[in-house]
Coordinates of C-alpha atoms and ligand atoms in Angstrom, one line a residue:
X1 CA -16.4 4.4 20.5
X2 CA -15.0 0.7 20.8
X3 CA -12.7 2.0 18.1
X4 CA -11.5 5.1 19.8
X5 CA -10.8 2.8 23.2
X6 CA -8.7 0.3 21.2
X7 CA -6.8 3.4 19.3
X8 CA -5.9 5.1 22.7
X9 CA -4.9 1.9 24.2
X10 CA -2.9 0.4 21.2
X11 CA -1.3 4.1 21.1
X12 CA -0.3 3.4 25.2
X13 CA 0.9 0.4 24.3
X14 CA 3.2 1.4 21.6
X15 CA 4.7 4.2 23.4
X16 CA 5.7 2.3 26.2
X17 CA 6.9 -0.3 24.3
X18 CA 9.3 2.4 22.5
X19 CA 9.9 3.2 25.9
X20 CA 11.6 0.3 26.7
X21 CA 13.2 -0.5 24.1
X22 CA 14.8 3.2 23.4
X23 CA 15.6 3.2 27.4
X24 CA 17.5 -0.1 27.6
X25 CA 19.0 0.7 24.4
X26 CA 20.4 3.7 26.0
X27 CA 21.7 2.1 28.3
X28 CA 23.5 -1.3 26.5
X29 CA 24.6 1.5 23.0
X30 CA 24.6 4.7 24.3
X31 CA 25.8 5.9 28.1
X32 CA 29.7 6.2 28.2
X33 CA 30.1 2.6 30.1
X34 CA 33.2 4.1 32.1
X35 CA 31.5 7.6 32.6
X36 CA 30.7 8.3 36.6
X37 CA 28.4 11.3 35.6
X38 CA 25.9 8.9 34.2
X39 CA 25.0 6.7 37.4
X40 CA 22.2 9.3 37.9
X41 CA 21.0 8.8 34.8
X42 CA 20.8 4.9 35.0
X43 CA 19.4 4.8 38.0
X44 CA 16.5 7.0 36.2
X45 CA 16.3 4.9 33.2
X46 CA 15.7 1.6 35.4
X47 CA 12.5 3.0 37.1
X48 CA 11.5 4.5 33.4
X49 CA 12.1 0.5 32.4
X50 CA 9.3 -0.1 35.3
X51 CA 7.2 2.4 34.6
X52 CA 7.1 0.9 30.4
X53 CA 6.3 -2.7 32.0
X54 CA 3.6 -1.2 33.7
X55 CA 2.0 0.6 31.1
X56 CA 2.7 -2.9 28.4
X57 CA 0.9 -5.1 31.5
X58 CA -2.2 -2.4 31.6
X59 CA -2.5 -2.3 28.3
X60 CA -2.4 -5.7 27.5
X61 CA -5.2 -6.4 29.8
X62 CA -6.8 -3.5 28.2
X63 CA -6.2 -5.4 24.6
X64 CA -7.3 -8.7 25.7
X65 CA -10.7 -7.4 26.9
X66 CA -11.1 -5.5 23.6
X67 CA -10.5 -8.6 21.5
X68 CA -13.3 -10.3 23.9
X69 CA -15.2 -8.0 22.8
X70 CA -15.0 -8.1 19.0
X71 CA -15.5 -11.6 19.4
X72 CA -17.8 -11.8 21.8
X73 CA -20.2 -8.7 20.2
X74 CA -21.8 -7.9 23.5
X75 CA -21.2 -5.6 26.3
X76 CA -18.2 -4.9 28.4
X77 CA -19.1 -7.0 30.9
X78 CA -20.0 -9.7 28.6
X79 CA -16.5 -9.9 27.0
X80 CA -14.8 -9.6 30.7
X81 CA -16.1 -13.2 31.1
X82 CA -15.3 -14.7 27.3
X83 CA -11.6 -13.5 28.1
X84 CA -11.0 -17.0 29.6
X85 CA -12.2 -18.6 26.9
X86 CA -10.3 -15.9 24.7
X87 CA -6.9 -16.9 26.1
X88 CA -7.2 -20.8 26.3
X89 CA -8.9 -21.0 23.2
X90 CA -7.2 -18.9 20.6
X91 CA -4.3 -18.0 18.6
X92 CA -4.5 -14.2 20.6
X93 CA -4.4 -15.8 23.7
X94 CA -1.3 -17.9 23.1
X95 CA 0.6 -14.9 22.0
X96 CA -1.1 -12.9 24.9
X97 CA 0.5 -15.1 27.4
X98 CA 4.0 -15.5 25.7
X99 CA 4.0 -11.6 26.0
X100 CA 3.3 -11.8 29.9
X101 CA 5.5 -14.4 30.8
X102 CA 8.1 -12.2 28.9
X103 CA 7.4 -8.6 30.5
X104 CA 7.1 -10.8 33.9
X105 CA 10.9 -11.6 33.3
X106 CA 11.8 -8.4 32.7
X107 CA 10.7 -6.9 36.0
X108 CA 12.8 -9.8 36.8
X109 CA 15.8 -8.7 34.3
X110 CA 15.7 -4.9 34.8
X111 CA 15.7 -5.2 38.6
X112 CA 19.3 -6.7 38.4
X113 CA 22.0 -4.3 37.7
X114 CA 25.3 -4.8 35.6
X115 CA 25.6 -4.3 31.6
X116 CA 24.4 -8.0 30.8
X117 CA 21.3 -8.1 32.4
X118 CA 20.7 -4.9 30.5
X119 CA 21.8 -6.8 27.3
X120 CA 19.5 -9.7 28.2
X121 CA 16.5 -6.9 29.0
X122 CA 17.0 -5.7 25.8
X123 CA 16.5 -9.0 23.8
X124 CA 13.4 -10.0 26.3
X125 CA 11.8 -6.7 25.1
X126 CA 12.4 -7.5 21.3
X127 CA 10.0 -10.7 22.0
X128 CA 7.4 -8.0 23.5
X129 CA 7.5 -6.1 20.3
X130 CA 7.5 -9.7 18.5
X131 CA 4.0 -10.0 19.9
X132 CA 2.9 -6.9 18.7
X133 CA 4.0 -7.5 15.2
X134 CA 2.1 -10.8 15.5
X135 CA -1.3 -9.3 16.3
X136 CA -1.1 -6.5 13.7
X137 CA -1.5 -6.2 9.6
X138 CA 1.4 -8.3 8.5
X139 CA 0.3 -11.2 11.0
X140 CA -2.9 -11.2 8.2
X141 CA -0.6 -13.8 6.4
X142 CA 0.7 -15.5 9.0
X143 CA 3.0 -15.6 11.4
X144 CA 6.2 -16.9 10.6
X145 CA 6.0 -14.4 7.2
X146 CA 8.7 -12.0 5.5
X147 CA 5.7 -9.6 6.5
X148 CA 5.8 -9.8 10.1
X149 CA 9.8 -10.1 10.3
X150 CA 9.6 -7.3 8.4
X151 CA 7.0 -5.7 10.6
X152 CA 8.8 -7.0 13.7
X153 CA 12.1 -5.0 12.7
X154 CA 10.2 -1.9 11.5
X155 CA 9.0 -1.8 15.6
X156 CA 12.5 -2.3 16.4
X157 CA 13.9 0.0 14.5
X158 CA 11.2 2.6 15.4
X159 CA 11.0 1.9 18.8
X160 CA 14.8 2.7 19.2
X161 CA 14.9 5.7 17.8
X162 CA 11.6 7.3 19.0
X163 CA 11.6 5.8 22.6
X164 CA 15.4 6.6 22.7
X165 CA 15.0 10.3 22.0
X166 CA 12.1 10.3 24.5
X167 CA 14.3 8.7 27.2
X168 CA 16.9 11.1 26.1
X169 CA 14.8 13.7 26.4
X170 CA 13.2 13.5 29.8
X171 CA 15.3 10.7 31.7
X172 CA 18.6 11.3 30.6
X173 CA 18.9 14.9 29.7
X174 CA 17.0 16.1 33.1
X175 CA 20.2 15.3 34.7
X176 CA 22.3 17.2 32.1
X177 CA 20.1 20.0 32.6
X178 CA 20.7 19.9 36.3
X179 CA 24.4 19.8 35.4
X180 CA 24.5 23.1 33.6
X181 CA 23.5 24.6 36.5
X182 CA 26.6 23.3 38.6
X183 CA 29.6 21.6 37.3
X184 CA 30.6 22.5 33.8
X185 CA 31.9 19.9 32.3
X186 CA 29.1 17.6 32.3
X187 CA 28.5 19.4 29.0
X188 CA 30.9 17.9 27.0
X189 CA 28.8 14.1 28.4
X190 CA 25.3 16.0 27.0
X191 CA 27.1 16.6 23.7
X192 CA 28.8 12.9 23.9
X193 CA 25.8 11.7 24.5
X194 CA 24.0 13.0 21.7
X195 CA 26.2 12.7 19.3
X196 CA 26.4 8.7 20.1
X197 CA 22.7 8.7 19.8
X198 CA 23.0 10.2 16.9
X199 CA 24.6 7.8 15.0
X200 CA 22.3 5.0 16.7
X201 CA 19.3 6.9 15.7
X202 CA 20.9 7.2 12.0
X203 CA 20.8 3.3 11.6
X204 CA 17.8 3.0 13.1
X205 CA 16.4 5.4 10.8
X206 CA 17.6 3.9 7.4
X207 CA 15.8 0.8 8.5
X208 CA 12.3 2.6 9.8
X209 CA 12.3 3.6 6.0
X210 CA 13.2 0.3 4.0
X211 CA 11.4 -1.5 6.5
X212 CA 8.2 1.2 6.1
X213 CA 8.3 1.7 2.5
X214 CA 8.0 -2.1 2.4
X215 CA 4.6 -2.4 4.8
X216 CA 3.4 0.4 2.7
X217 CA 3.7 -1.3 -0.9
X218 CA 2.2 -4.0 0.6
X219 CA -1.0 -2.2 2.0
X220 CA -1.6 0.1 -0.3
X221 CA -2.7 -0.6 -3.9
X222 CA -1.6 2.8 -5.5
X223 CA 0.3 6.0 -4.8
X224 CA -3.5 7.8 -5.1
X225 CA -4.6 5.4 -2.1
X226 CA -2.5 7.9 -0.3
X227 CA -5.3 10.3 -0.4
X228 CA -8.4 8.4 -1.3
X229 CA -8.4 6.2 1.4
X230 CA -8.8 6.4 4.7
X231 CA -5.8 4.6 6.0
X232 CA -3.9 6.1 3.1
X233 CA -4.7 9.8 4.6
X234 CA -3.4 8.7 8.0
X235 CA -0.3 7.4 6.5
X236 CA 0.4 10.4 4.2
X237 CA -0.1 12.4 7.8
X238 CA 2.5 10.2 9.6
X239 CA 5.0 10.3 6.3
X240 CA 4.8 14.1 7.0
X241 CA 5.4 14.0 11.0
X242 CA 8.4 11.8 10.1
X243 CA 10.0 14.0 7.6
X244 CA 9.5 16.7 10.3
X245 CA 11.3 14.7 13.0
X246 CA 14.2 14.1 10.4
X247 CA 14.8 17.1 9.8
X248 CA 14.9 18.5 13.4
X249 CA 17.3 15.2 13.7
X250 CA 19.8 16.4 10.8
X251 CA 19.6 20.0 12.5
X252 CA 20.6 18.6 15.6
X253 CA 23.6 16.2 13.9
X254 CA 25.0 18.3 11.4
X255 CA 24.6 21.7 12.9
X256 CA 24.3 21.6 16.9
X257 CA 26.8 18.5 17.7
X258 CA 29.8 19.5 15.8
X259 CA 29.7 22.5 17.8
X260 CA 29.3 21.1 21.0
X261 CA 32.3 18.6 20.7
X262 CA 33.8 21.0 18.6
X263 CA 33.9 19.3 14.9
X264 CA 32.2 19.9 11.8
X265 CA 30.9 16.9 10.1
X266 CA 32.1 16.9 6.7
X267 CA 30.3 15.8 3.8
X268 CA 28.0 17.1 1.2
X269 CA 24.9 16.5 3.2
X270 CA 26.4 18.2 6.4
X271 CA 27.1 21.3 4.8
X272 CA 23.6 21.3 2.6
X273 CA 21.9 21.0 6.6
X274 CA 24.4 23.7 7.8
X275 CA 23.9 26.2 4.5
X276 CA 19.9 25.7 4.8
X277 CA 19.8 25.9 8.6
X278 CA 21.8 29.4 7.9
X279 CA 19.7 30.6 6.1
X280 CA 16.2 29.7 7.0
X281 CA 17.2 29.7 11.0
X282 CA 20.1 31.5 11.3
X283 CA 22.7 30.4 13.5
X284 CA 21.8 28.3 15.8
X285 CA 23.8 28.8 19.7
X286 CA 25.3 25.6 20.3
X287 CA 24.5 25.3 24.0
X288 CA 23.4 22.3 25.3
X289 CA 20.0 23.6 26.3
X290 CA 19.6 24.4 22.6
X291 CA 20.2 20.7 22.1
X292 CA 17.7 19.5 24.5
X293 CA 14.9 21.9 23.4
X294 CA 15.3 20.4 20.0
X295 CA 15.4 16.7 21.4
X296 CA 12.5 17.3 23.3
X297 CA 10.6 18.8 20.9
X298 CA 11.4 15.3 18.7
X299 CA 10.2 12.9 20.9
X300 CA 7.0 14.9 21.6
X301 CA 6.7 14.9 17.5
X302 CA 7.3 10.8 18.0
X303 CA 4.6 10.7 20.5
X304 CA 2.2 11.9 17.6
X305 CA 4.1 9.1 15.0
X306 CA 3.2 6.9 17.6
X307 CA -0.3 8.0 17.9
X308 CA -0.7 8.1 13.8
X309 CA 0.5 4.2 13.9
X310 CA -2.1 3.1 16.7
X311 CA -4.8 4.6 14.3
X312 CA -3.2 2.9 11.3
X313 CA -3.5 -0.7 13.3
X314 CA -6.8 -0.1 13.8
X315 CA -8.0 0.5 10.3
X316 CA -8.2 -1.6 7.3
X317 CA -5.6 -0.8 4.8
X318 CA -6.5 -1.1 0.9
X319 CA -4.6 -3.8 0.3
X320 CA -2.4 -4.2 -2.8
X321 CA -4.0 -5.7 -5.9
X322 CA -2.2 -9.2 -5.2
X323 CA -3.1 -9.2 -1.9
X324 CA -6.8 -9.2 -2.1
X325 CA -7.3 -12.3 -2.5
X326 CA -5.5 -13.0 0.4
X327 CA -8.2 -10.6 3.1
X328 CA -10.3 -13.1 2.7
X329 CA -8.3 -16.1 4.2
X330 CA -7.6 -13.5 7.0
X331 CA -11.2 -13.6 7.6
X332 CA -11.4 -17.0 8.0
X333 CA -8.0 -17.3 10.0
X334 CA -10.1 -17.6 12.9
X335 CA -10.0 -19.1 16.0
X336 CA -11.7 -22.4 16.6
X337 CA -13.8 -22.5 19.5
X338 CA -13.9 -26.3 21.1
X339 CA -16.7 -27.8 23.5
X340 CA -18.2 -30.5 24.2
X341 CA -22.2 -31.6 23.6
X342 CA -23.0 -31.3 27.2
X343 CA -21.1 -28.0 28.0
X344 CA -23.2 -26.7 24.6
X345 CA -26.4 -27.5 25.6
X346 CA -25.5 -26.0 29.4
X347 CA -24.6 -22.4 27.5
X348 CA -28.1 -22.4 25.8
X349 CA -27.1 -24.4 22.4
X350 CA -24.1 -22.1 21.6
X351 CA -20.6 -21.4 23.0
X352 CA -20.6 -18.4 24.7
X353 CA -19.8 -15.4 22.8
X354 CA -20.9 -17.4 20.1
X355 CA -22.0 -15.4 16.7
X356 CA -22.9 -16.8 13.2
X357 CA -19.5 -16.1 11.2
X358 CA -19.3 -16.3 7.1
X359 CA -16.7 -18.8 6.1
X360 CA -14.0 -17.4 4.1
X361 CA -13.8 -16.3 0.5
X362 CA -11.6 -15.7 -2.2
X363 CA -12.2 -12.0 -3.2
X364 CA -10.9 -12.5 -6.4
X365 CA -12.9 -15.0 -7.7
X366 CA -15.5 -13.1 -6.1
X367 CA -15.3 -10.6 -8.7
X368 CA -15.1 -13.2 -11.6
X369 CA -19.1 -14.1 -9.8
X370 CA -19.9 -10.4 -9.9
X371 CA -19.3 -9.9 -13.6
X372 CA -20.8 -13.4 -14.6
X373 CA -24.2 -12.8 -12.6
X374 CA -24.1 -9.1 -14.0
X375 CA -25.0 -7.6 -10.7
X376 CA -23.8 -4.4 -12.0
X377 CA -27.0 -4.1 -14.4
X378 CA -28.3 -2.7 -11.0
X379 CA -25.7 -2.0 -9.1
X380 CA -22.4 0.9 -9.5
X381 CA -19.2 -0.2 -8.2
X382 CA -16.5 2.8 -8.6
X383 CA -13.1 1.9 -9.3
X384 CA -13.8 -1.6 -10.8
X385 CA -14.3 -1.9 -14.9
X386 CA -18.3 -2.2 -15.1
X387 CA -20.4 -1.0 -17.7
X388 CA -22.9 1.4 -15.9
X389 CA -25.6 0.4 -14.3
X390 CA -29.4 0.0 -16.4
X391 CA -31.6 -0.6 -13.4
X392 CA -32.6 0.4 -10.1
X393 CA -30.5 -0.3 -7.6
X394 CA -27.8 1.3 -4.4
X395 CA -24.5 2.1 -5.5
X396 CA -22.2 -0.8 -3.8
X397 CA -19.4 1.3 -3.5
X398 CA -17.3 1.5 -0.1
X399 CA -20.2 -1.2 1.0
X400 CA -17.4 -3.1 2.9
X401 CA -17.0 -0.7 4.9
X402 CA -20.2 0.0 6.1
X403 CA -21.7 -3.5 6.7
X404 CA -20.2 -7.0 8.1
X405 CA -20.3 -9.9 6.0
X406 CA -23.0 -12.0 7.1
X407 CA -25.2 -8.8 6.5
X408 CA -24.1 -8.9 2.6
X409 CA -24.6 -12.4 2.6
X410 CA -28.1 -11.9 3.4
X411 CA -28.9 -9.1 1.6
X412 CA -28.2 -11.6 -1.5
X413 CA -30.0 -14.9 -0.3
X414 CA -32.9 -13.2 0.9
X415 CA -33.3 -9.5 -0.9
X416 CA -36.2 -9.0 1.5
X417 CA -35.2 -9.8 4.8
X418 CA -33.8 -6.0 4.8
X419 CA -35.4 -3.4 2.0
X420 CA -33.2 -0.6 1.5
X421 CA -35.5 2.0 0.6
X422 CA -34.8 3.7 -2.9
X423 CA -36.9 5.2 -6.1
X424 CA -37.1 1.7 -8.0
X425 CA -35.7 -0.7 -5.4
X426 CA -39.1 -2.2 -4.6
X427 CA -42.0 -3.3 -7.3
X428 CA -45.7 -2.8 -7.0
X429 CA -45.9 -6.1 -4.0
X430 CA -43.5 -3.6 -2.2
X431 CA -41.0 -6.4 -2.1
X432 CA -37.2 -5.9 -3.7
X433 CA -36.9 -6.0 -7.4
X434 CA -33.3 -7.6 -6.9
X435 CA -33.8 -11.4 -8.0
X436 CA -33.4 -13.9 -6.1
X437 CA -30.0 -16.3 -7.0
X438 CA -31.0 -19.2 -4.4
X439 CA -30.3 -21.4 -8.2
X440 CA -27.4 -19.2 -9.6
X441 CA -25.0 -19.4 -7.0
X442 CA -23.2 -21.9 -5.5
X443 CA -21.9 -22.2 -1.8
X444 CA -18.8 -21.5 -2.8
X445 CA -19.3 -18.5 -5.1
X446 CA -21.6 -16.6 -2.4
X447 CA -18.6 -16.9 -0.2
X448 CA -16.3 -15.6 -2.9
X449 CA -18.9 -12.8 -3.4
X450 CA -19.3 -11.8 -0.1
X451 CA -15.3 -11.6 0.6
X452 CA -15.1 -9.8 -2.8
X453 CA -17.7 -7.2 -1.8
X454 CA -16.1 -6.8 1.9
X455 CA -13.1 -6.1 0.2
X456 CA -14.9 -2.9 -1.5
X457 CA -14.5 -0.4 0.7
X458 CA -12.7 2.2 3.1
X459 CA -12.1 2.0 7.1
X460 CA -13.9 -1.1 8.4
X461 CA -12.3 -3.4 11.0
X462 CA -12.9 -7.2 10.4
X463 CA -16.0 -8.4 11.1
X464 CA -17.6 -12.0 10.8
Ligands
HEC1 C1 -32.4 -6.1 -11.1 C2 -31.5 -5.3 -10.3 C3 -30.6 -6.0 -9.4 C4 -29.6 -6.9 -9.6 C5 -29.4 -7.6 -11.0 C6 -28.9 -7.2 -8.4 N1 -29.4 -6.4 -7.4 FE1 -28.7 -6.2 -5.6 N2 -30.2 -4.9 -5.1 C7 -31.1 -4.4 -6.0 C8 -32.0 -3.5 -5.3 C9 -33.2 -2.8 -5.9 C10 -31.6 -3.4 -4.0 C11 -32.2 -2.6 -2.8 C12 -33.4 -3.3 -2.2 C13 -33.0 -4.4 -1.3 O1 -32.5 -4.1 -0.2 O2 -33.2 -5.5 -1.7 C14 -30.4 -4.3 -3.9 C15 -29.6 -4.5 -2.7 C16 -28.5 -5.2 -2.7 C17 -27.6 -5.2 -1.6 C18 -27.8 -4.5 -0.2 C19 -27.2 -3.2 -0.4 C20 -27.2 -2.4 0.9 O3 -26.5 -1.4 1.0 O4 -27.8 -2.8 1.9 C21 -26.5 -6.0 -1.9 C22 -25.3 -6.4 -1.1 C23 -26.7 -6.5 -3.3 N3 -27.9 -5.9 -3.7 C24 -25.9 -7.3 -4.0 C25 -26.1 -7.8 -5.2 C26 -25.3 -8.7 -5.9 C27 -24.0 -9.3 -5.3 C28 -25.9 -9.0 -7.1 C29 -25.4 -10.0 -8.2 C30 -25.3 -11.3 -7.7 C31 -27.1 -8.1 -7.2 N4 -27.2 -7.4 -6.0 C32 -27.9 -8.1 -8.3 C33 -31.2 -4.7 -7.3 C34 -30.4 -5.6 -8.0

């Protein structure tokens, strides 16, 4: 449920963020700066701007209640009052505020008119989508990481060319539209228009797929994670949508412009699109209506992209072989909660919000533990390189994903404080056959096991 609020939101969020960004883009790269037919337009675009800093304000109070929540563990109105405590105290809240302070400027910023304050719009929502890059995956690292530049320009880049093609579509072109119907030769701005677009969305492209193929060498370990994981399945499902939205992009470049300002893009790809449009769609009628259909129907297929990437922040990726290691320290990249003795023993003897969290571990070591202690006598693990097991015991497959740490951590300091019930699992005293290793293990190496056996596993969201 939690889940499905923080997808929706984070989805929100994203699309009006691309929203922004693709709107004042279109305005600093795109509209004809001399052209009188587009005052209509801007003055659309600039309450489109508002309407984005809305939905980025809402949503962010939305976000900073849900991260209460995670932290906090209890109920809504539990993690509405540890949101204080959320924003002075931790490294979310810092970055929370930096984002307000910059959306409150651009009210500021997009309220003034003239090309520079657009300019200086435009860089104040690049910090927004800063913010974002810093509270998703690559942030796991760090936060002054190749990862999260790398992450911050994939948002650029995708943000300009999905949020442009939906301003396009239902700021811009509406008054195009309008145009048909009266004078004329606002056609020729449509097809201007588009095919300056065009060439901004091109860019913009080439560096949504460097930048992607990038983030997705990094969080998944194989090309078979594609389909075997969770978040590899909702990737595969966004590769597709993009392919999709490419392809309606080259129709629209290399078949529909040329003939709307009259010139055939030459070039081997051009005439590939134009002998493969022929014969799959036949010809298409230039008309600028045709255009905006087909631009339309893009950003609606970016909407879905959009959607796809919310649910992809939202679950865990399986992380590259290299990178294991390095899930743990994200776990343990926590917040530090400060207080005094006095304002502890007021709360009851813990800070508010206050749950028991497992120190990190190193996952790779972890494994070194497993093998050692020879956990798989009882226990299968698919996809690591275990003998089978000889005794009694539950498969430990995917078990990251279906319990938090602490409850792994007890299940192997104290084997009975939870029986999972199973033909052998429990001797003739009814208590678990699983020895004890109170002597075998060290601090350290439980930790190490715990993070390795967190890291076993499909869709799970970080827990303590
Ligand atoms: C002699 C067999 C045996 C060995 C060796 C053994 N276990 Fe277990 N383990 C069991 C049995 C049986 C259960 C189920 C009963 C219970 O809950 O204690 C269990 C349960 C667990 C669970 C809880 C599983 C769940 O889904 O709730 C975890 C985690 C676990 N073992 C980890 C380990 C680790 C780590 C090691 C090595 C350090 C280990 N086990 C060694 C037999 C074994």
């Amino acid at each position: 449920m939690t889940v499905v609020v923080a997808i929706l939101v984070r989805w929100l969020a994203l699309a009006a963020l691309a929203g922004l960004i693709g709107g004042l883009a279109l305005e600093v790269f795109v509209l004809p700066v001399d052209e009188t037919d587009t005052v209509s337009a801007r003055r659309r675009l600039r309450v489109w701007s508002l309407v984005c800093i809305g939905g980025l304000l809402l949503t962010s109070a939305a976000e900073v209640v849900l991260r209460a929540r995670t932290m906090g563990g209890g109920g809504w109105a539990e993690s509405v009052r540890v949101v204080p405590l959320v924003l002075s105290r931790t490294h979310f809240g810092v970055i929370w505020l930096g984002r307000i302070v910059a959306l409150a400027t651009l009210v500021v910023a997009v309220g003034r008119s003239g090309y520079r304050a657009r300019v200086v719009a435009l860089a104040l929502a690049g910090t927004v989508a800063f913010s974002t890059a810093l509270s998703g995956h690559a942030a796991d690292w760090g936060d002054l990481t190749p990862s999260v530049l790398l992450d911050w320009s994939h948002v650029l880049a995708a943000s300009l060319w999905i949020g442009g093609l939906v301003a396009l579509a239902i700021v811009v072109f509406r008054a195009g539209v309008v145009a048909r119907h009266g004078v004329v030769a606002r056609n020729g701005v449509v097809a201007r228009i588009g095919a300056r677009f065009s060439r901004l969305a091109a860019w913009s492209l080439a560096a949504v797929i460097v930048t992607g193929a990038y983030n997705a060498w990094v969080q998944l370990p194989d090309v078979a994670a594609l389909w075997n994981t969770p978040y590899g399945r909702i990737l595969l499902a966004k590769l597709i949508l993009v392919v999709a939205l490419v392809a309606l992009g080259a129709v629209n470049r290399y078949a529909l412009l040329p003939r709307l300002t009259h010139t055939r893009a030459r070039g081997v790809l051009a005439r590939t699109v134009r002998l493969a449009r022929l014969t799959f769609v036949g010809p298409v009628r230039g008309s600028p209506s045709t255009l905006i259909a087909l631009v339309v129907g893009e950003a609606a297929l970016g909407a879905a992209v959009l959607g796809l990437t919310a649910a992809l922040g939202e679950s865990t990726p399986a992380r590259h072989a290299g990178h294991v290691a390095h899930v743990a320290e994200l776990d343990g990249a926590r917040e530090s909660i400060h207080a005094t003795i006095e304002q502890l023993h007021e709360a009851g003897g813990v800070p508010r919000g206050w749950r028991f969290r497992l120190p990190p571990g190193d996952a790779q070591r972890g494994g070194r533990v497993f093998a050692r202690l020879q956990c798989y006598r009882c226990h299968r693990l698919r996809g690591e390189p275990y003998p089978a097991p000889s005794a009694a015991g539950p498969e430990l497959t995917g078990i990251g994903g279906h319990h938090p740490a602490s409850y792994i951590a007890e299940s192997i300091l104290d084997p009975n404080a939870v029986i999972v019930e199973g033909p052998g699992y429990t001797g003739r005293d009814g208590r678990s056959t699983m020895p004890a290793y109170r002597e075998a293990l060290s601090v350290g190496e439980l930790l190490d096991l715990v993070a390795y056996l967190e890291t076993q596993g499909g869709m799970h969201r970080h827990r303590p």
